[in-house]
Coordinates of C-alpha atoms in Angstrom, one line a residue:
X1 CA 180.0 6.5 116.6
X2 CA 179.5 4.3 113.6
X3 CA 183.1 3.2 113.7
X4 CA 183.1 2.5 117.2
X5 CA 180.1 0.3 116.9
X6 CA 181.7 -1.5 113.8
X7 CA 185.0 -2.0 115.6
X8 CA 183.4 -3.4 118.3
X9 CA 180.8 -6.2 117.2
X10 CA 184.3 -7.1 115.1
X11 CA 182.7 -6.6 111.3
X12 CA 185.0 -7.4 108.7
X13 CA 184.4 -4.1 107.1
X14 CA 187.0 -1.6 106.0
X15 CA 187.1 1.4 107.9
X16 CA 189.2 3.4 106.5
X17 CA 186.7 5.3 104.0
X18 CA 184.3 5.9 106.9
X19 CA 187.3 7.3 109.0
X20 CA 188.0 9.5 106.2
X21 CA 184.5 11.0 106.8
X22 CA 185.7 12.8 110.1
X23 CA 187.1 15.4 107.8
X24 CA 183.6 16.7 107.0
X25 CA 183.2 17.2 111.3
X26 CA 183.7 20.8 111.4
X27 CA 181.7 21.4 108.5
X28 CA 178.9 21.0 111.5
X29 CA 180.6 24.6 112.6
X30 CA 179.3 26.7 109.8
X31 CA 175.7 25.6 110.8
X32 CA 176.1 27.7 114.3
X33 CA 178.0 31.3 112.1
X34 CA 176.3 32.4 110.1
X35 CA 178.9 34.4 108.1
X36 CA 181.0 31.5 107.4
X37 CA 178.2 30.4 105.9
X38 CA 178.3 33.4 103.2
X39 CA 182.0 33.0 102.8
X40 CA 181.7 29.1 102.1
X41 CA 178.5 30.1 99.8
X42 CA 180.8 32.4 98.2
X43 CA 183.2 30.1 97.8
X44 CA 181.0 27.7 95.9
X45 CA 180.0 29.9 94.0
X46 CA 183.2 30.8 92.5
X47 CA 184.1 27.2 91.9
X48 CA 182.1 26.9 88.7
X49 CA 184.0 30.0 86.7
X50 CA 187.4 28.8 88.4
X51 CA 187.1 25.3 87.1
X52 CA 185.7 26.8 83.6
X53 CA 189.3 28.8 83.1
X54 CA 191.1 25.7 84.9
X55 CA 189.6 23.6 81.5
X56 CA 190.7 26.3 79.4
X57 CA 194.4 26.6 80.7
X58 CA 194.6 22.9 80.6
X59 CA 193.2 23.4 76.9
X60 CA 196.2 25.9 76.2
X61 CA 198.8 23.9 77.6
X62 CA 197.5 21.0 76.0
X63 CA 197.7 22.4 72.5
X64 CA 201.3 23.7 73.1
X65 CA 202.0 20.4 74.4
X66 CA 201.1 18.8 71.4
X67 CA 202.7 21.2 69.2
X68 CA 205.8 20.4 71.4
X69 CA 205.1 16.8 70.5
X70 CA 205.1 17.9 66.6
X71 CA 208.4 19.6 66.5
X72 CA 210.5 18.5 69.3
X73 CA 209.9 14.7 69.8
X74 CA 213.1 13.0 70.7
X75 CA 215.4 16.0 69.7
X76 CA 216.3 16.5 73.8
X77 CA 218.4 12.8 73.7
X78 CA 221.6 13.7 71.9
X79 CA 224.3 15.5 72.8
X80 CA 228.6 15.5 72.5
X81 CA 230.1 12.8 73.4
X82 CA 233.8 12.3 73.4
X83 CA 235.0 10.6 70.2
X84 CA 235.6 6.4 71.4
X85 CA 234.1 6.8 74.7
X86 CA 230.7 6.5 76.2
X87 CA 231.1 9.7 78.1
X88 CA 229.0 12.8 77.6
X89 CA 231.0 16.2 76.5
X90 CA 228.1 18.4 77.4
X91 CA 225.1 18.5 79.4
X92 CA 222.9 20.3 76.2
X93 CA 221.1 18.8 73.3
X94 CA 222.9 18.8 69.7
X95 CA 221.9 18.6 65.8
X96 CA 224.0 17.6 63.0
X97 CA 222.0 20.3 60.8
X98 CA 222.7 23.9 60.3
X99 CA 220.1 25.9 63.3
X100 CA 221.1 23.7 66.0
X101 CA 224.6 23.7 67.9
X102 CA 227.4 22.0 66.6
X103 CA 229.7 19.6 68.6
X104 CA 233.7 20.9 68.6
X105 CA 236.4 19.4 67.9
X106 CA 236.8 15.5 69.8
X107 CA 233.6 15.0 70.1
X108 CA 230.7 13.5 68.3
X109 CA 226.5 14.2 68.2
X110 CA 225.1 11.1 69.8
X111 CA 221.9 9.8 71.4
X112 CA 221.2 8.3 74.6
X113 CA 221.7 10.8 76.2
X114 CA 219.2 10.9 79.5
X115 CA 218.3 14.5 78.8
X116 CA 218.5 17.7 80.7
X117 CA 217.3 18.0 84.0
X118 CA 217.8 14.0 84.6
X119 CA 215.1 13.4 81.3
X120 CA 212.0 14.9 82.8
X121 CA 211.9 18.0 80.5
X122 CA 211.3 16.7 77.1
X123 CA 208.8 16.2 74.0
X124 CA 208.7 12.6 74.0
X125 CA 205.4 12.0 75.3
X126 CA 202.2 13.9 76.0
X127 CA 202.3 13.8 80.1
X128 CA 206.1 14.9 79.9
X129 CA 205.1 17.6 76.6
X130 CA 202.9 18.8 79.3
X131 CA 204.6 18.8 82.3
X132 CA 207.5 20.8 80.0
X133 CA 204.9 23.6 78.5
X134 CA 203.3 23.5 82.3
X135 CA 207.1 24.9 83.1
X136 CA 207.6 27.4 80.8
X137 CA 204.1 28.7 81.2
X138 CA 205.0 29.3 84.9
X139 CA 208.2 30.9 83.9
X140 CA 210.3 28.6 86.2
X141 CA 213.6 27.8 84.2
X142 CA 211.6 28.4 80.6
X143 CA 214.7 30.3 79.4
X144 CA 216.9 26.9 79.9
X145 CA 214.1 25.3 78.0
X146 CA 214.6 27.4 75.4
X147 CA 218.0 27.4 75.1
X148 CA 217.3 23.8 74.6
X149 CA 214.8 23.8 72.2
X150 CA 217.3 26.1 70.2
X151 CA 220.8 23.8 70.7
X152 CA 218.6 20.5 68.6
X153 CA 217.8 20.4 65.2
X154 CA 214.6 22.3 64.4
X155 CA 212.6 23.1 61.3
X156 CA 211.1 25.4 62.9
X157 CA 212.4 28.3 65.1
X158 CA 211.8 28.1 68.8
X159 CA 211.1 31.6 69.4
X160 CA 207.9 31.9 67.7
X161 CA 206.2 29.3 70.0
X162 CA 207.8 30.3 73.3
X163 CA 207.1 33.9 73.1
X164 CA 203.4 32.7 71.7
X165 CA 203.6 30.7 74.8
X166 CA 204.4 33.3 77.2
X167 CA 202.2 35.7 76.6
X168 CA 199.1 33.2 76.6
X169 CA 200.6 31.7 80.0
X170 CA 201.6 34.9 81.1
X171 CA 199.2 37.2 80.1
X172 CA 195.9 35.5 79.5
X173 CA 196.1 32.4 82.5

């Protein structure tokens, strides 16, 4: 009604928060049954623990993000490239040390390389670190991340903090 009244006398207000309001109409239903009134009450009620263990997942993944940060911080942007040309050999990272995969014959370790999966899944940055841990935590192509993790140069072997991972994400979240 308020919007109508607006609209007509022609205020210069903008109405778009106040139509955004109209969402909250059938919330006048629960009024009139009363046990959707428990389950919404429920429902409430549940929201404080949920949100407590939502903060402590995003804790988690935030720590192995910034562990992932540590150790893997621009090791996703080289890979083989043919020897005199600008054209990637493979479509996996590469290291020039001894743990991490060597290119073959032809072809040369190189950056600039976009990355896998188009350069989202890396450890270059914190919203990426955590978009990548977020991933393997959900156990949606973490074995390619992996395998990733293990082609670069490490110091430190990749196993330890994927399987740690896992079973926190797994197990625990």
């Amino acid at each position: 009604v308020l919007t109508g009244i607006l609209a007509t006398v022609g205020a210069d207000f903008d109405l778009r928060t106040l139509r955004a309001v109209r969402v909250l109409r059938p919330l006048k239903l629960v009024s009139g049954i009363p046990s959707l009134q428990v389950v919404l009450k429920s429902i409430m009620k549940a929201m404080v623990p949920l949100l407590q263990i939502g903060l402590l997942l995003f804790f988690a993944i935030l720590m192995f993000a910034i562990i992932g940060l540590d150790f893997y911080m621009g090791r996703f942007h080289q890979t083989c490239f043919w020897v005199g040309t600008d054209e990637p050999a493979a479509d996996f990272p590469c290291g020039l040390e001894a743990p991490a995969r060597i290119c073959g014959n032809g072809t040369v370790c190189r950056e600039y390389w976009l990355g896998p999966n188009f350069g989202i899944t890396n450890f270059d940055n914190i919203l990426f670190a955590i978009l990548t841990v977020f991933q393997c935590i959900t156990m949606e192509g973490w074995v390619d991340i992996l395998y990733n993790v293990s082609s670069s140069a490490l110091t430190v072997s990749p196993d330890t903090r994927d399987v740690l991972n896992q079973m926190f994400g797994r197990f625990f979240c």
